[in-house]
Short mmCIF file of C-alpha atoms and ligand atoms in Angstrom, two decimals:
data_model
loop_
_atom_site.label_atom_id
_atom_site.label_comp_id
_atom_site.label_asym_id
_atom_site.label_seq_id
_atom_site.Cartn_x
_atom_site.Cartn_y
_atom_site.Cartn_z
CA MET G 7 40.84 -100.30 -56.97
CA ALA G 8 39.66 -97.25 -58.66
CA GLU G 9 35.89 -96.93 -59.48
CA ASN G 10 35.43 -97.56 -63.10
CA THR G 11 32.38 -95.88 -64.57
CA ASP G 12 33.21 -96.53 -68.28
CA LYS G 13 30.32 -98.20 -70.08
CA MET G 14 30.65 -100.19 -73.17
CA VAL G 15 27.57 -101.38 -74.90
CA ILE G 16 27.74 -103.71 -78.04
CA ASP G 17 24.49 -104.97 -79.82
CA GLY G 18 22.55 -104.18 -76.69
CA VAL G 19 24.83 -106.24 -74.21
CA GLU G 20 26.79 -104.25 -71.67
CA LEU G 21 30.31 -105.36 -71.49
CA VAL G 22 31.47 -102.91 -68.94
CA GLY G 23 32.50 -103.64 -65.37
CA ILE G 24 36.16 -103.09 -64.83
CA TRP G 25 37.40 -104.37 -68.29
CA LYS G 26 40.04 -101.62 -68.42
CA GLU G 27 41.38 -102.29 -65.03
CA PHE G 28 43.14 -105.49 -65.81
CA MET G 29 45.07 -104.05 -68.62
CA PRO G 30 46.68 -101.04 -67.14
CA SER G 31 48.63 -99.06 -69.63
CA ARG G 32 52.21 -100.20 -69.68
CA ILE G 33 53.47 -96.87 -70.99
CA LEU G 34 53.20 -93.51 -69.59
CA TYR G 35 54.33 -91.64 -72.56
CA GLU G 36 54.78 -88.35 -70.67
CA ASP G 37 57.35 -90.29 -68.58
CA VAL G 38 59.72 -91.15 -71.33
CA THR G 39 63.15 -89.76 -71.61
CA THR G 40 65.72 -90.92 -73.90
CA GLU G 41 68.67 -89.62 -72.19
CA PHE G 42 69.72 -92.89 -70.34
CA LEU G 43 69.04 -94.88 -73.64
CA ASN G 44 71.36 -92.73 -75.51
CA GLU G 45 74.14 -92.93 -72.77
CA VAL G 46 73.95 -96.88 -72.70
CA LYS G 47 73.94 -97.03 -76.45
CA LYS G 48 77.48 -95.40 -76.56
CA LEU G 49 78.96 -97.94 -74.05
CA PRO G 50 80.85 -101.03 -75.28
CA GLY G 51 78.18 -103.48 -76.02
CA GLY G 52 75.34 -101.14 -75.57
CA GLU G 53 74.76 -100.41 -79.31
CA THR G 54 72.11 -102.78 -79.99
CA ILE G 55 69.56 -101.72 -77.22
CA ALA G 56 67.15 -99.69 -79.24
CA LYS G 57 66.16 -102.72 -81.48
CA CYS G 58 64.47 -104.40 -78.46
CA TYR G 59 60.73 -104.88 -78.80
CA GLN G 60 60.27 -106.13 -75.33
CA CYS G 61 58.94 -109.63 -76.33
CA GLY G 62 60.72 -111.18 -73.13
CA THR G 63 62.36 -114.21 -75.04
CA CYS G 64 65.56 -113.21 -73.40
CA THR G 65 64.26 -113.44 -69.80
CA GLY G 66 62.16 -116.54 -70.64
CA GLY G 67 65.28 -118.61 -71.40
CA CYS G 68 67.67 -116.79 -69.09
CA THR G 69 69.89 -118.91 -66.47
CA LEU G 70 69.05 -116.63 -63.50
CA PRO G 71 65.43 -116.00 -62.91
CA GLU G 72 65.32 -119.42 -61.16
CA PHE G 73 68.31 -118.61 -58.74
CA VAL G 74 68.08 -114.89 -58.49
CA ASP G 75 64.66 -113.30 -57.63
CA LYS G 76 63.50 -110.55 -60.04
CA PHE G 77 66.54 -110.94 -62.49
CA ASN G 78 65.03 -109.83 -65.67
CA PRO G 79 67.05 -108.80 -68.68
CA ARG G 80 63.89 -107.64 -70.68
CA GLY G 81 63.11 -105.50 -67.71
CA PHE G 82 66.40 -103.71 -67.45
CA ILE G 83 66.13 -102.83 -70.83
CA ASN G 84 62.81 -101.49 -70.51
CA LEU G 85 63.76 -99.25 -67.46
CA VAL G 86 66.70 -97.71 -69.43
CA ARG G 87 64.39 -97.18 -72.51
CA ARG G 88 61.72 -95.53 -70.46
CA GLY G 89 64.18 -93.48 -68.52
CA HIS G 90 63.24 -94.88 -65.20
CA TYR G 91 66.56 -94.21 -63.84
CA ASP G 92 65.51 -93.99 -59.95
CA LEU G 93 63.63 -97.23 -60.11
CA LEU G 94 66.84 -99.11 -61.76
CA VAL G 95 69.02 -97.78 -59.12
CA SER G 96 66.69 -98.50 -56.33
CA ASP G 97 65.38 -101.77 -57.07
CA TYR G 98 67.74 -103.34 -59.64
CA LYS G 99 71.39 -102.05 -59.31
CA GLU G 100 72.24 -105.11 -57.13
CA LEU G 101 70.75 -107.70 -59.91
CA VAL G 102 72.08 -106.09 -63.14
CA TRP G 103 75.81 -107.04 -62.45
CA LYS G 104 74.89 -110.68 -61.65
CA CYS G 105 74.45 -111.64 -65.32
CA VAL G 106 76.85 -114.74 -65.77
CA SER G 107 77.32 -114.18 -69.54
CA CYS G 108 75.78 -117.40 -70.63
CA ASN G 109 74.44 -115.86 -73.83
CA ARG G 110 71.19 -117.61 -74.00
CA CYS G 111 69.40 -114.25 -74.42
CA THR G 112 71.60 -113.03 -77.37
CA HIS G 113 71.39 -116.47 -78.98
CA ARG G 114 67.65 -116.50 -78.85
CA CYS G 115 66.69 -112.67 -79.25
CA PRO G 116 64.61 -112.54 -82.41
CA LYS G 117 65.45 -108.91 -83.13
CA GLY G 118 69.40 -109.19 -83.07
CA VAL G 119 69.61 -107.32 -79.90
CA ASN G 120 73.01 -108.45 -78.19
CA THR G 121 71.28 -108.85 -74.96
CA GLN G 122 74.26 -110.14 -72.84
CA GLU G 123 76.39 -107.13 -73.91
CA VAL G 124 73.53 -104.83 -73.52
CA VAL G 125 73.02 -106.00 -69.84
CA ARG G 126 76.74 -105.57 -69.17
CA ALA G 127 76.56 -102.09 -70.61
CA ILE G 128 73.74 -101.25 -68.22
CA ALA G 129 75.77 -102.58 -65.47
CA LYS G 130 78.72 -100.20 -66.70
CA PHE G 131 76.47 -97.31 -67.05
CA LEU G 132 75.53 -97.59 -63.32
CA GLU G 133 79.05 -98.19 -62.37
CA ASP G 134 80.17 -95.11 -64.35
CA ARG G 135 77.57 -93.13 -62.32
CA LYS G 136 78.93 -94.43 -59.04
CA VAL G 137 75.73 -95.65 -57.71
CA PHE G 138 77.65 -98.54 -55.78
CA GLY G 139 79.52 -96.37 -53.68
CA LYS G 140 82.55 -98.64 -54.12
CA LEU G 141 84.49 -100.68 -56.79
CA THR G 142 82.30 -103.44 -57.88
CA ASN G 143 83.89 -106.88 -57.98
CA ASP G 144 83.21 -106.99 -61.73
CA GLU G 145 85.07 -103.57 -62.05
CA ALA G 146 87.84 -104.82 -59.93
CA PHE G 147 88.04 -108.08 -62.01
CA ASP G 148 88.04 -106.31 -65.39
CA GLU G 149 90.65 -103.95 -64.28
CA VAL G 150 93.19 -106.53 -62.83
CA PHE G 151 92.42 -108.72 -65.90
CA MET G 152 92.99 -105.95 -68.50
CA ASP G 153 95.94 -104.76 -66.74
CA GLU G 154 97.52 -108.19 -66.94
CA VAL G 155 96.56 -108.71 -70.52
CA ILE G 156 98.02 -105.28 -71.66
CA ASN G 157 101.11 -105.47 -69.75
CA ASP G 158 102.20 -109.32 -69.96
CA GLY G 159 100.08 -110.49 -72.87
CA ARG G 160 98.67 -113.38 -71.05
CA ILE G 161 96.78 -114.33 -67.91
CA ASP G 162 98.63 -116.10 -65.26
CA GLU G 163 95.74 -117.65 -63.15
CA VAL G 164 97.75 -117.26 -59.84
CA LYS G 165 98.52 -113.78 -60.31
CA ILE G 166 95.01 -112.91 -61.50
CA VAL G 167 93.41 -114.37 -58.28
CA LYS G 168 96.04 -112.70 -56.11
CA ASP G 169 95.69 -109.23 -57.63
CA PHE G 170 91.86 -109.68 -57.44
CA TYR G 171 91.89 -110.56 -53.79
CA ALA G 172 94.45 -107.68 -52.99
CA LYS G 173 92.03 -105.21 -54.93
CA THR G 174 88.94 -106.09 -53.22
CA GLY G 175 90.66 -106.27 -49.75
CA ARG G 176 90.51 -110.07 -49.26
CA LEU G 177 94.10 -111.10 -49.51
CA LYS G 178 94.01 -112.62 -46.13
CA GLU G 179 91.30 -114.87 -47.06
CA MET G 180 93.14 -116.17 -50.04
CA MET G 181 96.00 -116.94 -47.55
CA SER G 182 93.69 -119.08 -45.37
CA GLY G 183 93.24 -122.74 -45.13
CA ASP G 184 91.28 -124.31 -48.00
CA GLN G 185 92.72 -121.91 -50.76
CA LEU G 186 96.21 -122.25 -49.71
CA SER G 187 95.86 -126.08 -49.64
CA LEU G 188 94.34 -126.24 -53.06
CA GLY G 189 97.11 -123.93 -54.26
CA PHE G 190 99.78 -126.04 -52.70
CA LYS G 191 98.33 -129.12 -54.28
CA MET G 192 98.22 -127.72 -57.78
CA PHE G 193 101.69 -126.19 -57.35
CA THR G 194 103.42 -129.39 -56.29
CA SER G 195 101.64 -131.15 -59.09
CA GLY G 196 102.91 -128.78 -61.65
CA ARG G 197 99.60 -127.41 -62.62
CA ILE G 198 100.75 -123.92 -61.44
CA LYS G 199 103.65 -122.67 -63.36
CA LEU G 200 104.42 -118.84 -63.37
CA PHE G 201 104.18 -117.22 -66.91
CA GLY G 202 107.20 -114.91 -67.23
CA GLY G 203 105.64 -112.85 -69.96
CA LYS G 204 107.82 -114.02 -72.95
CA ILE G 205 105.75 -113.12 -75.77
CA LYS G 206 108.13 -111.86 -78.52
CA ASP G 207 107.94 -108.08 -79.24
CA TRP G 208 104.92 -107.75 -76.78
CA LYS G 209 106.37 -104.51 -75.50
CA LYS G 210 105.37 -102.90 -78.78
CA VAL G 211 102.00 -104.39 -79.00
CA SER G 212 101.51 -103.24 -75.29
CA GLN G 213 102.29 -99.77 -76.11
CA ARG G 214 100.06 -99.63 -78.95
CA LEU G 215 97.04 -101.06 -76.89
CA LYS G 216 97.63 -98.48 -74.17
CA GLU G 217 97.44 -95.61 -77.02
CA GLU G 218 94.18 -97.12 -77.92
CA LEU G 219 92.88 -96.67 -74.39
CA GLN G 220 93.67 -93.12 -74.30
CA MET B 71 93.58 -127.75 -94.75
CA LYS B 72 96.21 -126.05 -92.66
CA LEU B 73 95.40 -125.56 -89.03
CA GLY B 74 96.75 -123.13 -86.48
CA TYR B 75 96.32 -124.15 -82.80
CA PHE B 76 95.45 -121.74 -80.45
CA PRO B 77 95.56 -123.21 -76.76
CA GLY B 78 94.76 -120.04 -74.79
CA CYS B 79 96.02 -119.08 -71.44
CA SER B 80 94.22 -121.50 -69.28
CA LEU B 81 95.60 -124.51 -71.19
CA LYS B 82 99.22 -123.44 -70.50
CA GLY B 83 98.20 -123.22 -66.94
CA MET B 84 95.85 -125.05 -64.73
CA ALA B 85 94.19 -126.90 -67.66
CA ARG B 86 97.27 -128.39 -68.97
CA ALA B 87 95.75 -131.85 -69.19
CA TYR B 88 93.32 -130.47 -71.85
CA ASP B 89 96.20 -129.11 -73.87
CA GLU B 90 98.30 -132.42 -73.57
CA SER B 91 95.33 -134.75 -74.27
CA THR B 92 94.11 -132.69 -77.19
CA LYS B 93 97.54 -132.96 -78.81
CA ILE B 94 97.58 -136.63 -78.18
CA VAL B 95 94.08 -137.17 -79.80
CA ALA B 96 94.90 -134.83 -82.62
CA GLU B 97 98.27 -136.76 -83.38
CA GLY B 98 96.54 -140.08 -82.93
CA PHE B 99 93.98 -139.39 -85.59
CA GLY B 100 96.29 -137.48 -88.08
CA ILE B 101 95.21 -133.76 -87.52
CA GLU B 102 98.25 -131.50 -87.72
CA LEU B 103 98.21 -128.64 -85.32
CA MET B 104 100.55 -125.82 -85.92
CA GLU B 105 100.74 -124.20 -82.46
CA VAL B 106 100.52 -120.37 -82.41
CA ASP B 107 103.09 -120.41 -79.55
CA ASP B 108 103.68 -116.51 -79.33
CA PHE B 109 99.88 -116.17 -78.69
CA ASN B 110 98.46 -113.40 -76.49
CA CYS B 111 95.23 -113.57 -74.28
CA CYS B 112 92.08 -113.44 -76.29
CA GLY B 113 90.72 -110.83 -74.01
CA ALA B 114 88.15 -113.18 -72.63
CA LEU B 115 84.78 -111.60 -71.49
CA GLU B 116 86.61 -108.80 -69.73
CA ALA B 117 88.06 -107.18 -72.86
CA LYS B 118 84.49 -106.92 -74.44
CA GLY B 119 83.06 -105.16 -71.47
CA SER B 120 85.91 -102.88 -71.22
CA ASN B 121 86.86 -101.47 -74.78
CA GLU B 122 85.28 -102.49 -77.94
CA LYS B 123 88.25 -102.00 -80.25
CA LEU B 124 90.50 -103.88 -77.97
CA SER B 125 88.29 -106.68 -77.74
CA TYR B 126 88.81 -107.22 -81.39
CA MET B 127 92.44 -106.42 -81.50
CA LEU B 128 93.47 -109.04 -79.03
CA PRO B 129 92.05 -112.06 -80.87
CA ALA B 130 92.98 -110.57 -84.11
CA ARG B 131 96.56 -110.53 -83.20
CA VAL B 132 96.34 -114.26 -82.67
CA MET B 133 94.60 -114.90 -86.03
CA ASP B 134 97.37 -112.56 -87.77
CA SER B 135 100.10 -114.42 -86.03
CA ALA B 136 98.58 -117.75 -87.36
CA LYS B 137 98.06 -116.52 -90.74
CA GLY B 138 101.16 -114.63 -91.19
CA ARG B 139 103.52 -117.24 -89.85
CA PHE B 140 102.07 -120.52 -90.95
CA HIS B 141 99.63 -119.44 -93.62
CA VAL B 142 96.75 -121.38 -92.00
CA ASP B 143 93.18 -121.64 -93.40
CA ALA B 144 91.69 -122.09 -90.05
CA VAL B 145 92.44 -121.40 -86.11
CA VAL B 146 91.30 -124.09 -83.71
CA THR B 147 91.02 -123.72 -80.34
CA PRO B 148 89.69 -126.05 -77.35
CA CYS B 149 88.38 -123.24 -75.25
CA ASN B 150 84.82 -122.15 -75.40
CA GLY B 151 86.05 -118.66 -74.15
CA CYS B 152 88.85 -118.14 -76.84
CA TYR B 153 86.52 -119.53 -79.33
CA HIS B 154 83.90 -116.94 -78.57
CA SER B 155 86.47 -114.23 -78.53
CA LEU B 156 88.02 -115.22 -81.92
CA LEU B 157 84.51 -115.72 -83.67
CA ARG B 158 83.36 -112.36 -82.29
CA ALA B 159 86.38 -110.59 -83.77
CA ASN B 160 85.81 -112.45 -87.05
CA ALA B 161 82.22 -111.26 -87.30
CA ALA B 162 83.07 -107.73 -86.52
CA MET B 163 85.65 -107.58 -89.12
CA ASN B 164 83.26 -109.04 -91.60
CA GLU B 165 80.26 -106.95 -90.78
CA ASP B 166 81.56 -103.61 -89.51
CA SER B 167 83.89 -101.83 -91.87
CA ALA B 168 85.09 -99.25 -89.28
CA ALA B 169 86.21 -102.04 -86.86
CA LYS B 170 87.98 -103.77 -89.90
CA SER B 171 90.05 -101.05 -90.77
CA ASP B 172 90.80 -100.24 -87.29
CA VAL B 173 92.00 -103.75 -86.57
CA ILE B 174 93.91 -103.92 -89.82
CA SER B 175 95.95 -100.68 -89.02
CA PHE B 176 96.78 -102.02 -85.49
CA LEU B 177 97.98 -105.51 -87.04
CA LYS B 178 100.21 -103.69 -89.70
CA ASP B 179 101.68 -101.79 -86.77
CA VAL B 180 102.44 -104.72 -84.42
CA GLY B 181 102.38 -107.91 -86.45
CA TYR B 182 102.19 -109.27 -89.91
CA GLY B 183 99.31 -107.20 -91.17
CA THR B 184 97.82 -110.25 -93.03
CA TYR B 185 94.45 -110.92 -91.39
CA GLU B 186 91.31 -109.33 -92.82
CA GLY B 187 88.81 -111.41 -91.21
CA ASP B 188 89.15 -114.11 -93.69
CA ILE B 189 90.29 -117.27 -91.86
CA ASP B 190 87.97 -119.60 -90.20
CA VAL B 191 87.64 -120.09 -86.42
CA ARG B 192 86.90 -123.66 -85.15
CA HIS B 193 86.47 -125.39 -81.93
CA PHE B 194 88.51 -128.56 -81.44
CA LEU B 195 85.39 -130.34 -80.65
CA GLU B 196 83.42 -129.41 -83.78
CA LEU B 197 86.65 -129.84 -85.72
CA PHE B 198 87.25 -133.32 -84.55
CA TYR B 199 83.75 -134.44 -84.87
CA ASN B 200 83.51 -133.24 -88.46
CA GLU B 201 87.16 -134.34 -89.51
CA VAL B 202 87.45 -137.31 -87.73
CA GLY B 203 83.94 -138.33 -86.43
CA PRO B 204 82.59 -141.19 -84.16
CA GLU B 205 83.01 -143.86 -86.78
CA LYS B 206 86.88 -143.49 -86.78
CA VAL B 207 86.89 -143.11 -83.07
CA LYS B 208 84.92 -146.37 -82.91
CA ASN B 209 87.39 -148.15 -85.04
CA ALA B 210 90.46 -146.83 -83.11
CA VAL B 211 89.28 -148.05 -79.81
CA LYS B 212 92.00 -150.23 -78.02
CA LYS B 213 90.42 -150.25 -74.55
CA SER B 214 86.54 -149.84 -74.65
CA LEU B 215 85.16 -147.55 -71.84
CA LYS B 216 82.26 -149.96 -71.56
CA GLY B 217 80.63 -149.66 -68.21
CA LEU B 218 81.51 -146.14 -67.67
CA LYS B 219 78.63 -143.77 -67.42
CA VAL B 220 79.49 -140.37 -68.69
CA ALA B 221 77.49 -136.91 -68.53
CA SER B 222 78.55 -135.00 -71.52
CA TYR B 223 78.35 -131.24 -70.60
CA TYR B 224 79.03 -128.40 -73.19
CA GLY B 225 78.75 -125.24 -71.39
CA CYS B 226 77.77 -121.96 -72.88
CA LEU B 227 79.91 -120.39 -75.62
CA TYR B 228 80.64 -123.53 -77.65
CA GLU B 229 77.07 -123.51 -79.21
CA ARG B 230 75.90 -119.90 -78.68
CA PRO B 231 75.12 -117.21 -79.50
CA LYS B 232 74.25 -117.93 -82.98
CA THR B 233 74.97 -114.28 -83.99
CA ILE B 234 78.73 -115.20 -83.77
CA THR B 235 78.63 -118.73 -84.30
CA LYS B 236 76.52 -118.64 -87.23
CA THR B 237 74.78 -121.82 -86.42
CA GLY B 238 72.29 -122.62 -89.17
CA TYR B 239 74.30 -120.39 -91.71
CA LYS B 240 77.50 -122.39 -91.60
CA SER B 241 77.69 -125.88 -92.27
CA LYS B 242 79.20 -128.30 -89.66
CA ARG B 243 78.34 -126.31 -86.35
CA ASP B 244 76.70 -128.39 -83.92
CA ASP B 245 73.06 -127.99 -82.82
CA SER B 246 72.78 -124.88 -80.76
CA GLU B 247 69.79 -125.95 -78.57
CA ASN B 248 70.67 -129.52 -78.14
CA PRO B 249 74.24 -130.06 -78.95
CA TYR B 250 75.38 -133.66 -79.56
CA PHE B 251 78.92 -133.97 -81.20
CA GLN B 252 80.41 -134.68 -77.89
CA ASP B 253 77.89 -137.25 -76.76
CA GLU B 254 78.62 -139.32 -80.12
CA LEU B 255 82.14 -138.98 -79.92
CA LEU B 256 82.06 -140.18 -76.17
CA ALA B 257 79.55 -143.04 -77.22
CA ALA B 258 81.93 -144.30 -79.84
CA THR B 259 84.41 -145.04 -77.02
CA GLY B 260 82.03 -147.59 -75.87
CA ALA B 261 81.12 -145.45 -72.71
CA GLU B 262 77.37 -145.06 -71.92
CA VAL B 263 76.40 -141.33 -72.29
CA VAL B 264 73.60 -140.85 -69.89
CA LYS B 265 70.51 -138.46 -70.54
CA PHE B 266 71.62 -135.32 -68.94
CA GLU B 267 69.34 -132.18 -68.96
CA ALA B 268 72.10 -129.71 -67.77
CA ALA B 269 74.23 -130.37 -70.63
CA ALA B 270 74.05 -126.85 -72.13
CA SER B 271 73.28 -125.00 -68.84
CA CYS B 272 75.78 -122.33 -67.55
CA CYS B 273 78.19 -123.20 -64.81
CA GLY B 274 78.55 -119.73 -63.55
CA GLY B 275 82.29 -119.98 -64.16
CA ALA B 276 82.51 -116.48 -65.75
CA HIS B 277 81.52 -115.16 -62.16
CA ALA B 278 83.65 -117.76 -60.17
CA LEU B 279 85.64 -114.88 -58.38
CA GLN B 280 83.23 -111.91 -58.68
CA ASP B 281 80.30 -113.69 -57.29
CA GLU B 282 81.22 -116.87 -55.63
CA SER B 283 78.27 -118.01 -53.89
CA LEU B 284 76.04 -117.53 -57.08
CA ALA B 285 78.59 -119.19 -59.20
CA ALA B 286 78.87 -122.27 -56.80
CA THR B 287 75.04 -122.45 -56.81
CA LEU B 288 75.31 -122.65 -60.63
CA SER B 289 77.91 -125.15 -60.64
CA ALA B 290 76.15 -127.38 -58.03
CA ALA B 291 73.20 -127.54 -60.10
CA VAL B 292 75.18 -128.86 -63.23
CA LEU B 293 77.16 -131.40 -61.05
CA SER B 294 74.08 -132.64 -59.18
CA ALA B 295 72.05 -133.00 -62.47
CA ALA B 296 74.93 -135.04 -63.63
CA LYS B 297 74.81 -137.21 -60.48
CA LYS B 298 71.15 -137.61 -60.64
CA ALA B 299 71.30 -138.67 -64.26
CA GLY B 300 73.31 -141.68 -62.81
CA ALA B 301 76.82 -140.65 -64.41
CA ASP B 302 79.94 -141.95 -62.87
CA ILE B 303 81.94 -138.89 -64.51
CA LEU B 304 81.45 -135.63 -66.39
CA ALA B 305 83.18 -134.91 -69.50
CA LEU B 306 83.50 -131.27 -70.92
CA PRO B 307 85.25 -129.18 -73.75
CA CYS B 308 86.25 -125.97 -72.01
CA PRO B 309 88.98 -125.15 -69.45
CA LEU B 310 86.75 -122.39 -67.96
CA CYS B 311 84.07 -124.83 -67.05
CA GLY B 312 86.73 -127.16 -65.96
CA ALA B 313 88.08 -124.72 -63.41
CA ALA B 314 84.52 -123.88 -61.94
CA LEU B 315 83.38 -127.63 -61.94
CA ASP B 316 86.63 -129.26 -61.08
CA ILE B 317 89.13 -126.93 -59.22
CA LYS B 318 86.23 -125.18 -57.15
CA GLN B 319 84.43 -128.53 -56.56
CA PRO B 320 85.73 -128.92 -52.86
CA GLU B 321 84.16 -125.53 -52.05
CA ILE B 322 81.07 -126.39 -53.93
CA VAL B 323 80.64 -129.55 -52.01
CA LYS B 324 81.27 -127.85 -48.84
CA ALA B 325 78.41 -125.46 -49.53
CA HIS B 326 75.95 -127.84 -51.45
CA GLY B 327 76.80 -131.30 -50.19
CA ASN B 328 77.78 -134.42 -51.64
CA ASP B 329 75.10 -134.46 -54.39
CA ALA B 330 77.63 -132.07 -56.14
CA LYS B 331 80.49 -134.48 -55.94
CA ILE B 332 81.47 -136.18 -59.31
CA PRO B 333 84.78 -136.41 -61.08
CA VAL B 334 85.37 -133.98 -63.93
CA VAL B 335 87.55 -134.69 -67.02
CA TYR B 336 88.05 -133.21 -70.48
CA PHE B 337 86.56 -135.14 -73.36
CA THR B 338 89.90 -135.52 -74.95
CA GLN B 339 91.19 -137.48 -71.90
CA LEU B 340 88.52 -140.06 -72.23
CA ILE B 341 88.96 -140.53 -75.80
CA GLY B 342 92.79 -140.88 -75.16
CA LEU B 343 92.13 -143.33 -72.87
CA ALA B 344 90.17 -145.45 -75.26
CA MET B 345 92.93 -145.15 -77.86
CA GLY B 346 94.88 -146.98 -75.32
CA LYS B 347 97.00 -143.87 -74.20
CA SER B 348 98.18 -144.03 -70.67
CA ALA B 349 96.74 -142.04 -67.60
CA LYS B 350 99.94 -140.39 -67.02
CA ASP B 351 100.12 -138.92 -70.38
CA LEU B 352 96.61 -137.84 -70.39
CA LYS B 353 97.21 -136.27 -66.91
CA LEU B 354 94.14 -138.04 -65.51
CA THR B 355 95.62 -137.48 -62.05
CA ASP B 356 95.50 -133.68 -62.55
CA PRO B 357 91.70 -133.14 -61.63
CA ILE B 358 91.18 -132.05 -58.10
CA SER B 359 87.82 -134.13 -58.37
CA ASN B 360 89.73 -137.40 -58.47
CA PRO B 361 88.64 -139.17 -61.60
CA MET B 362 91.21 -141.91 -61.04
CA GLU B 363 89.38 -143.60 -58.40
CA ILE B 364 86.09 -144.48 -60.56
CA LEU B 365 88.56 -145.36 -63.58
CA LYS B 366 90.37 -147.55 -61.41
CA SER B 367 87.25 -149.24 -60.19
CA LYS B 368 86.13 -149.95 -63.65
CA GLY B 369 89.47 -151.40 -64.61
CA LEU B 370 90.36 -148.56 -66.97
CA VAL B 371 93.51 -147.49 -65.63
S1 SF4 V 640 64.68 -111.23 -76.60
FE1 SF4 V 640 65.39 -109.36 -77.63
S2 SF4 V 640 63.79 -108.09 -78.40
FE2 SF4 V 640 62.98 -109.64 -76.94
S3 SF4 V 640 62.86 -108.56 -75.03
FE3 SF4 V 640 64.78 -109.70 -75.11
S4 SF4 V 640 66.25 -108.12 -75.92
FE4 SF4 V 640 64.10 -107.54 -76.33
S1 SF4 V 641 73.84 -113.72 -70.57
FE1 SF4 V 641 72.93 -112.87 -68.49
S2 SF4 V 641 71.00 -111.87 -69.09
FE2 SF4 V 641 71.75 -113.25 -70.85
S3 SF4 V 641 70.55 -115.09 -70.45
FE3 SF4 V 641 72.64 -115.33 -69.44
S4 SF4 V 641 72.47 -114.72 -67.41
FE4 SF4 V 641 70.70 -114.14 -68.40
#
């Protein structure tokens, strides 16, 4: 601990010691850059990030800290707002995407931050900057899901699982023991039916949605 | 009140037991549901992480179809995920004028163009509680579920976030921190609803494929809390939680042991059973977690 020579005397009583040391300043103003904050704000769901006043209610009620060490939505927001990009990447990139979308944070946030969507936007911000070095499972799933919705109009559970495993290079695993016997059981009981994409005029809707994405 | 019924993709696939038991229960209590059978996927959690406008357009098309075809006052869905998507689009239509005009022009291009954020979205559990209620359920019981201990599980998006469920601003919504509608309905069947602290915890289902081991850990926590509370069976109002807690249960038990082994059913299946409907019609043989065994041993099927 650095030596603290500050003196503080009130009414003749000396209060000194190391009083300043257990309250280190949390914000180093010269460090702050809003570059990353502005980027996250522009992503889907990131709009409300700047409203956060760092109370920590979200983290206090979050599902994950009990199961995932250092998972901390307030902290993720803080790092983005202070522009601590390197720290976000080095220590937190594998955590941010673990959010399970339970929405306890958004529900309780006293400032109206859409915390769950902000956390998703921060993960997307990292994905867009390619810090993972590969397609994440989240990206892979979102892609196959959205492709299927836009093309067929509905989700076929078997197809989505198959496409997801294919995209993440794990098709073999899907065709192995447990998964296959479960699939067989569901198929013979009639719970698995293949949806043939029969929504009337879906082609037109699909076309319009694709235009929206361009 | 005219009601459009939006089952969502899951109920037309693996969760068909929820679809069929919902219809049986609704019919039995005189709730007329007009099924929006040309529905599309609501976009779930994936659309909102991918493209903001699309995440409003997909649910809006469902609402537009219900309103344009059937002139409904509200759309009801039994799925927590669909409920979230529809409410979220509804909120955006009412709070964000740019989003509203984008959506309306989309609907004019591809649909009826009648929906303007002006019809209500309801969860079947909430609707059933408010329009029918525990008293009427009690009076309609043909076969009491006495002796069956039930853990009543709600999952996440049924009661939160309040920014879109408008809990506290809209009458008739369940308590968002301590939901109780399903507890009271199940108690009305004669079943014993156990005190269960994970009732509104997250099952991790949203990441069931993307992050399997964490999702299994969260599911195991819910299932074992139910078992620890002394429940024979767990009842729920969401097909996504159903997939996570039932279909995935063999894998969960493999990783976390028999503490996580407990039969899982939809709440509508139990209400249907108390109404005297058959296990076959209610598709009680569908769940992988095998509720038939315990129901048989209690003399209920
Ligand atoms: S609860 Fe809201 S204001 Fe408080 S730290 Fe979390 S996001 Fe920020
Ligand atoms: S939505 Fe994500 S960040 Fe928010 S409370 Fe749930 S797990 Fe935590």
